[in-house]
PDB file of C-alpha atoms in Angstrom:
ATOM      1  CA  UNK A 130       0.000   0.000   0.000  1.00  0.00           C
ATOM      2  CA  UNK A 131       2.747   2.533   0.710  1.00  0.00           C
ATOM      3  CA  UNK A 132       4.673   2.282  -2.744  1.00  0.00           C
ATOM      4  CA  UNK A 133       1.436   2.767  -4.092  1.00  0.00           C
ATOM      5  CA  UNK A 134       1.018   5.511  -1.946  1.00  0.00           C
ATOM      6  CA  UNK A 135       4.616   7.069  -3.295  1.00  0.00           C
ATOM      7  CA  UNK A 136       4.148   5.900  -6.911  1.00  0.00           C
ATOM      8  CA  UNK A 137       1.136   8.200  -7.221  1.00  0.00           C
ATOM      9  CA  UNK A 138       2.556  11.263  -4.827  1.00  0.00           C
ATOM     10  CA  UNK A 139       6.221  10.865  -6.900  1.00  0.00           C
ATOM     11  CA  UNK A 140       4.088  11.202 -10.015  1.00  0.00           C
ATOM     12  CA  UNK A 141       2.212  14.211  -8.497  1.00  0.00           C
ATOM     13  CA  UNK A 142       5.423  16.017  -7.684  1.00  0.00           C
ATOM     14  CA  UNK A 143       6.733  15.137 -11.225  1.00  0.00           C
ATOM     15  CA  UNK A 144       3.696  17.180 -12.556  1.00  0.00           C
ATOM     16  CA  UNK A 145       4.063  19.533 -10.318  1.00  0.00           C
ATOM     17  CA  UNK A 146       7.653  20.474 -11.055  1.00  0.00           C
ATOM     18  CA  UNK A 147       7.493  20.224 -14.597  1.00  0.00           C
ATOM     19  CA  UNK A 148       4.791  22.998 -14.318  1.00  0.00           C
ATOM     20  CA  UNK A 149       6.783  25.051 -11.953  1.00  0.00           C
ATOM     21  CA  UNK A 150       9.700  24.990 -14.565  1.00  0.00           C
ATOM     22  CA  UNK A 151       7.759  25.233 -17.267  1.00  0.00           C
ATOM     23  CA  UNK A 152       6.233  28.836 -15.873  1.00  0.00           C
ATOM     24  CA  UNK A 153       9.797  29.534 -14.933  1.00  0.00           C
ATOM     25  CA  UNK A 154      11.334  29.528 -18.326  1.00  0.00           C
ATOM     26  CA  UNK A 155       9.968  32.583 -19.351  1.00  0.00           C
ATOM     27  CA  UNK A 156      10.419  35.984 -17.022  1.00  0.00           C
ATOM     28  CA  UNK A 157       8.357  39.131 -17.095  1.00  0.00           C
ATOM     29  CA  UNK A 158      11.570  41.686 -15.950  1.00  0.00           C
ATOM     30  CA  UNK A 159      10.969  45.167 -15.545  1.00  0.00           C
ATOM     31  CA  UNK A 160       7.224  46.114 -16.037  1.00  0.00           C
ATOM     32  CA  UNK A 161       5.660  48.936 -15.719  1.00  0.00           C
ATOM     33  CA  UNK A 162       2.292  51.402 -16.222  1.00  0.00           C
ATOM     34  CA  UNK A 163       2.208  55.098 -17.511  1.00  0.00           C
ATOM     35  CA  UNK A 164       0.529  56.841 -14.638  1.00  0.00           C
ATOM     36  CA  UNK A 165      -2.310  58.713 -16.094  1.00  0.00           C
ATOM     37  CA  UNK A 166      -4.338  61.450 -14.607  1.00  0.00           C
ATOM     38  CA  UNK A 167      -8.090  61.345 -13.913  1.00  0.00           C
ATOM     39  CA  UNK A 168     -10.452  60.630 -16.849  1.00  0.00           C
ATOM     40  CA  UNK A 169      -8.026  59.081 -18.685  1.00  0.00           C
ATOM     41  CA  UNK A 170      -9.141  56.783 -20.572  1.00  0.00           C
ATOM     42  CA  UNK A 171      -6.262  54.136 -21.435  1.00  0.00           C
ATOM     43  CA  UNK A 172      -2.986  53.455 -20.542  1.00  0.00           C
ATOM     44  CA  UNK A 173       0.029  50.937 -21.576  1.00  0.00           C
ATOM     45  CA  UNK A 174       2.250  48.472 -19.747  1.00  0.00           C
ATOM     46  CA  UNK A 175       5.642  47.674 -20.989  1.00  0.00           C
ATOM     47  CA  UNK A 176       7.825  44.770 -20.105  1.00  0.00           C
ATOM     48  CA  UNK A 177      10.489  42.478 -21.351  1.00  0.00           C
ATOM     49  CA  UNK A 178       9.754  39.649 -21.276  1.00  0.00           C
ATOM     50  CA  UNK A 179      12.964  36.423 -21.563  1.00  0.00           C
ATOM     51  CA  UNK A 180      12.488  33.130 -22.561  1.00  0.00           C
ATOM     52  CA  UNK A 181      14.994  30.575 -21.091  1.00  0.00           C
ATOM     53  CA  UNK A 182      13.665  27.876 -22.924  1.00  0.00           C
ATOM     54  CA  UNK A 183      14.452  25.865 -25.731  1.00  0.00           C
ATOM     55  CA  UNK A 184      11.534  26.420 -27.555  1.00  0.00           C
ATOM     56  CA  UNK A 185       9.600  30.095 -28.958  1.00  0.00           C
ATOM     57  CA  UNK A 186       6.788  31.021 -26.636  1.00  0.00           C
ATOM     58  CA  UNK A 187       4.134  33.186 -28.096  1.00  0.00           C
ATOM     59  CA  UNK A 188       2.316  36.029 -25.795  1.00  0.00           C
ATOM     60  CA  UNK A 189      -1.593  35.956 -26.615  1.00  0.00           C
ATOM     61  CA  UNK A 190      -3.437  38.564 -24.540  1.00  0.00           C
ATOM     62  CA  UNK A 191      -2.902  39.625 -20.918  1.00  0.00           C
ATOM     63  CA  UNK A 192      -5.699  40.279 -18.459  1.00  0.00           C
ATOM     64  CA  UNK A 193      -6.277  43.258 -15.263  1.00  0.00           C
ATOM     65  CA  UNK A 194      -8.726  44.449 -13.066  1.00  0.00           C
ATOM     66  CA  UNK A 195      -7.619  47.617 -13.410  1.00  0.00           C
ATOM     67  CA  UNK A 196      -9.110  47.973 -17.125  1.00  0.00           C
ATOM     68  CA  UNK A 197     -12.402  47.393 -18.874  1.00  0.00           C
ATOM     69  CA  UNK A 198     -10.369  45.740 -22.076  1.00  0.00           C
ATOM     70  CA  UNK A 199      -6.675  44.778 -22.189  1.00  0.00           C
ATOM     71  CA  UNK A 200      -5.413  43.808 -25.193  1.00  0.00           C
ATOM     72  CA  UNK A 201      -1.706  43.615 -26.987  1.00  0.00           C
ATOM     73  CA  UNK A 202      -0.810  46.141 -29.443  1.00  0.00           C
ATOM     74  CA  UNK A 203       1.629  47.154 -31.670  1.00  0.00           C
ATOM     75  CA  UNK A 204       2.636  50.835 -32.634  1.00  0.00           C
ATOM     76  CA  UNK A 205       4.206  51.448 -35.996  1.00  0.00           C
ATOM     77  CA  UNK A 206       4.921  54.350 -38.567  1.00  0.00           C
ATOM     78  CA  UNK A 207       3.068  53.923 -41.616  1.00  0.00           C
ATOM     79  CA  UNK A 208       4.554  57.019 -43.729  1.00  0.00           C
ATOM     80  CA  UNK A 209       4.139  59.802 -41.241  1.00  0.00           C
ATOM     81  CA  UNK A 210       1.436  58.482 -39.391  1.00  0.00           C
ATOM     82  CA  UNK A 211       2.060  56.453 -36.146  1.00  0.00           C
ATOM     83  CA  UNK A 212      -0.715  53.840 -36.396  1.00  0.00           C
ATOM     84  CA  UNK A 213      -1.728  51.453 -33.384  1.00  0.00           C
ATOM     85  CA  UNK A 214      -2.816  47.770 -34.339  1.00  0.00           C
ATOM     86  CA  UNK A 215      -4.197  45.118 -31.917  1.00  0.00           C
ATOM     87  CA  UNK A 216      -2.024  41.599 -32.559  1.00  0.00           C
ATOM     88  CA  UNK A 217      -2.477  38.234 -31.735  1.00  0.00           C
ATOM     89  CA  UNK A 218       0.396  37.215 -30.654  1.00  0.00           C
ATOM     90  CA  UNK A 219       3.981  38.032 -30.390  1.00  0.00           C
ATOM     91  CA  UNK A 220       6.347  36.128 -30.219  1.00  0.00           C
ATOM     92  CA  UNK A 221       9.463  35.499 -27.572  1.00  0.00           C
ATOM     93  CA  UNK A 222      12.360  33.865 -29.063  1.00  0.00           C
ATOM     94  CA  UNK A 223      13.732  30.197 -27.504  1.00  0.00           C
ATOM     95  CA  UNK A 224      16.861  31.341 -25.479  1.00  0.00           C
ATOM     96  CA  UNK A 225      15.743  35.407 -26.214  1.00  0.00           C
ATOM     97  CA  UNK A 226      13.567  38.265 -25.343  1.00  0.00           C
ATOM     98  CA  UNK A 227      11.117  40.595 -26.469  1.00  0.00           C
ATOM     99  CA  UNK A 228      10.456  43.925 -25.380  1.00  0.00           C
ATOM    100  CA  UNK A 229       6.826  45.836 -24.688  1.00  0.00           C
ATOM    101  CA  UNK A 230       8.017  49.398 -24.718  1.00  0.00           C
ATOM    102  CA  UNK A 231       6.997  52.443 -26.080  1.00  0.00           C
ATOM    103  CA  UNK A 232       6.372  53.294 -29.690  1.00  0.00           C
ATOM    104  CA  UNK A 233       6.442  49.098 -30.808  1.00  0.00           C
ATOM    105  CA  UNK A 234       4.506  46.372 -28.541  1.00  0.00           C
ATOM    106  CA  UNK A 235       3.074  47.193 -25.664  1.00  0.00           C
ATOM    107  CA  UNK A 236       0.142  45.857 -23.321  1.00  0.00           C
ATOM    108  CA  UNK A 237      -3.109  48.432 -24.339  1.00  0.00           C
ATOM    109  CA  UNK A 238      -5.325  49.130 -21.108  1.00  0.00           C
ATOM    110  CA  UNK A 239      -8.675  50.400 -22.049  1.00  0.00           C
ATOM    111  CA  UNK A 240     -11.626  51.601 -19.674  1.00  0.00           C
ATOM    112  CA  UNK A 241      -9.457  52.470 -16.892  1.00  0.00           C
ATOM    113  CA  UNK A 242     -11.376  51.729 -13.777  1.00  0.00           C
ATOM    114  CA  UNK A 243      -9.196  54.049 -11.591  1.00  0.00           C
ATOM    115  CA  UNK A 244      -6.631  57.031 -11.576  1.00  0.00           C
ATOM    116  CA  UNK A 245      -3.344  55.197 -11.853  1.00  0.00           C
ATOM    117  CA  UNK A 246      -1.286  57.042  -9.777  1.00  0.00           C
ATOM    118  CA  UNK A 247       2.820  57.033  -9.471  1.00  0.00           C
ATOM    119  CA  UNK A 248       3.533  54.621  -6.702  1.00  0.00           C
ATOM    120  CA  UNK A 249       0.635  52.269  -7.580  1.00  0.00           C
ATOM    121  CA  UNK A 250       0.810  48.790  -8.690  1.00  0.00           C
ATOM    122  CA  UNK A 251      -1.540  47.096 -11.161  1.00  0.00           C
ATOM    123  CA  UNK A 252      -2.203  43.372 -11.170  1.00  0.00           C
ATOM    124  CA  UNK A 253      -1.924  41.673 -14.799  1.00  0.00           C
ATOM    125  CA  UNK A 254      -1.935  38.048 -16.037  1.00  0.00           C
ATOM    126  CA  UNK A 255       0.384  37.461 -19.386  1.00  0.00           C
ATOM    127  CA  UNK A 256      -1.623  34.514 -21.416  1.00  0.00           C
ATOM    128  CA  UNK A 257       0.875  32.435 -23.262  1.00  0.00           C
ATOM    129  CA  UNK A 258      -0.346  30.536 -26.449  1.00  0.00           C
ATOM    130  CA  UNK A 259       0.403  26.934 -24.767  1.00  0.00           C
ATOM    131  CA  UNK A 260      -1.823  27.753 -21.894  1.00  0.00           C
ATOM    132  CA  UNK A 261       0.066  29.152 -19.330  1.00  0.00           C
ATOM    133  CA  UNK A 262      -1.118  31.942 -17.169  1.00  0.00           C
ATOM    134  CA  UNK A 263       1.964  34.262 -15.842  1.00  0.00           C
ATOM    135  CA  UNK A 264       0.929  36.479 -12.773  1.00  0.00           C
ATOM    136  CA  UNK A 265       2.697  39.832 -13.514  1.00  0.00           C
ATOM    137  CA  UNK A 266       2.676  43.485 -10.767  1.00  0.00           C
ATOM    138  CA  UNK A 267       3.935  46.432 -12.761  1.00  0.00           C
ATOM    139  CA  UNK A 268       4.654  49.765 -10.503  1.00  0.00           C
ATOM    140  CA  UNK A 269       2.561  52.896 -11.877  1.00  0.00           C
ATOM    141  CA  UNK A 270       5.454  55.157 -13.266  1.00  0.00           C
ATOM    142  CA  UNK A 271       5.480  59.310 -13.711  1.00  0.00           C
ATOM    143  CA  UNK A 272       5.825  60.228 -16.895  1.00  0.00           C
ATOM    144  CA  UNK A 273       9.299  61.492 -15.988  1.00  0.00           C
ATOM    145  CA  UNK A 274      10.496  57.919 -14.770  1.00  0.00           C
ATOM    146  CA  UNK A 275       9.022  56.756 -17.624  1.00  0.00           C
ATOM    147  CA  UNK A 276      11.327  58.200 -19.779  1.00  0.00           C
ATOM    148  CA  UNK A 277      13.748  55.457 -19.269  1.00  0.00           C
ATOM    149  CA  UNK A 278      11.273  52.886 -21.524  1.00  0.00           C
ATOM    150  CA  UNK A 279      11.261  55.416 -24.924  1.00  0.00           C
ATOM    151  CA  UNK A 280      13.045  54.065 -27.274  1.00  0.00           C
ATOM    152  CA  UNK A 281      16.571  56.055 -28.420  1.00  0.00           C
ATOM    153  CA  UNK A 282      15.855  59.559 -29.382  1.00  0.00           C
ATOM    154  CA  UNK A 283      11.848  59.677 -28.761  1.00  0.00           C
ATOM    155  CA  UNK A 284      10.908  61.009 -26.149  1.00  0.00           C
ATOM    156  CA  UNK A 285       6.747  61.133 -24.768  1.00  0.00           C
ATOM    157  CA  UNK A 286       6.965  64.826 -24.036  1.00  0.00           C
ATOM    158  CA  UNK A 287       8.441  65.641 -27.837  1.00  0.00           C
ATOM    159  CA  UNK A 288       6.499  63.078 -29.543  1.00  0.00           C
ATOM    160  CA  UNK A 289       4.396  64.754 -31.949  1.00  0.00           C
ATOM    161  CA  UNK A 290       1.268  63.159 -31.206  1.00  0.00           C
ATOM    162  CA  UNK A 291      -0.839  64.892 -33.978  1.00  0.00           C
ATOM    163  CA  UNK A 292      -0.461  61.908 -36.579  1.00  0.00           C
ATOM    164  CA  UNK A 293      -1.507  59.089 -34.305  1.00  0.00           C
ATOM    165  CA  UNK A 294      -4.289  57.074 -36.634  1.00  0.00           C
ATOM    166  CA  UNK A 295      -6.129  54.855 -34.473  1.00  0.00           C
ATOM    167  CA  UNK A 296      -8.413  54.108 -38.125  1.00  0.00           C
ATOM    168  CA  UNK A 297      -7.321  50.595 -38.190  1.00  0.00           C
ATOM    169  CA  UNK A 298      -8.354  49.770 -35.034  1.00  0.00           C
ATOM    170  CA  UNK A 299     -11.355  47.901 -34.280  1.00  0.00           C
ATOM    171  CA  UNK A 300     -12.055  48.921 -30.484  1.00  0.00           C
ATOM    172  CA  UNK A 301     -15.127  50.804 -28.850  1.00  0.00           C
ATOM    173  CA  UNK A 302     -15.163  54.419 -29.069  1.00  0.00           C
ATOM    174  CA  UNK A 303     -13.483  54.553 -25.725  1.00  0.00           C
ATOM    175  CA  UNK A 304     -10.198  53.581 -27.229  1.00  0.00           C
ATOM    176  CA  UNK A 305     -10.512  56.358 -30.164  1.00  0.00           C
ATOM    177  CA  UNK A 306      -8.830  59.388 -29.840  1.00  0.00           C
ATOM    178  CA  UNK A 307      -5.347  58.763 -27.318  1.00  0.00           C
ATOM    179  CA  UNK A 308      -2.871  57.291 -28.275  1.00  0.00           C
ATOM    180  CA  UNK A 309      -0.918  54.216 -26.025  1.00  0.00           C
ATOM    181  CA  UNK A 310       0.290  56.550 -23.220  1.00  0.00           C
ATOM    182  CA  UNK A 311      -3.712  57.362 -22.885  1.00  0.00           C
ATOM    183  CA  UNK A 312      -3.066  60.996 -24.198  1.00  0.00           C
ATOM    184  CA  UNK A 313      -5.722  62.868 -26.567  1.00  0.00           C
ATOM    185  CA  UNK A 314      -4.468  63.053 -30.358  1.00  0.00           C
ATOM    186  CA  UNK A 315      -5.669  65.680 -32.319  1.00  0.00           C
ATOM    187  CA  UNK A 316      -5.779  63.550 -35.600  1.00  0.00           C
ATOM    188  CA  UNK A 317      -7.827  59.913 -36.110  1.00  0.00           C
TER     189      UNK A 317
END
């Protein structure tokens, strides 16, 4: 009765362990949230995320309280228009990484529920294409310690914001009009 008893608690652990690896082989390192002031009405999270595994892992949504609709994104210049697309999936390299940052992928949060506020946290879960769930808490950022996730040479308050074309998006009307930082463009 008691190898039995081991066979089917050594198999348990096995399970167990290959999950905890498994979750383990790719990291979510350095997120973080724009802070946005009341009545915004979207924000973005940005985060790079490394796969130590031997195989490509793809990232297929994420999911917060903290927003109506969270969906991935992808900002990109078409001419000289920035224009924001929603994306399936994106894809982390075996053995690489991919960042979320400013002005290129980025986690879209949509319906804000709340102010976020520097100093604040926000709750997400990353949903891998293979099933896995990653629990990810990104600190609420000022737009001046932001500045650290622009990309060379673009920065949020020089960004000329007047040619962001939502057009191609598909969302409710409460994601028209801002651009991923949340802001107010003048041009759709």
């Amino acid at each position: 009765m008691s190898i039995r008893i081991f066979s089917k608690l050594a198999l348990a652990m096995a399970v167990t362990a290959s999950s905890v690896s498994m979750a383990a082989s790719l990291e979510a390192v350095n997120p973080a949230v724009r802070a946005m002031p009341p009545g915004a009405p979207a924000s973005g999270a940005y985060v790079t995320l490394v796969n130590h595994s031997e195989q490509e892992r793809f990232l297929i949504g994420a999911e917060s309280t903290a927003a109506e609709n969270v969906e991935i994104h992808v900002s990109e210049m078409q001419g000289d228009t920035m224009v924001m697309n929603r994306v399936e999936q994106i894809a982390v390299p075996a053995h690489g990484q991919t960042e979320l940052k400013p002005g290129g992928y980025h986690i879209m949060m949509m319906g804000l529920v709340a102010p976020l506020k520097a100093g604040d946290h926000v709750d997400f879960t990353l949903v891998m294409k293979n099933g896995e769930r990653i629990p990810m808490q990104a600190p609420v950022l000022s737009p001046d310690e932001m500045a650290k996730y622009m990309p060379s040479g673009m920065s949020m308050k020089h960004m000329d914001h007047s040619k962001m074309d939502h057009g191609s998006m598909s969302h409710d009307k409460e994601h028209k009009g801002h651009n991923e930082m949340g802001e107010h463009s003048a041009h759709h």
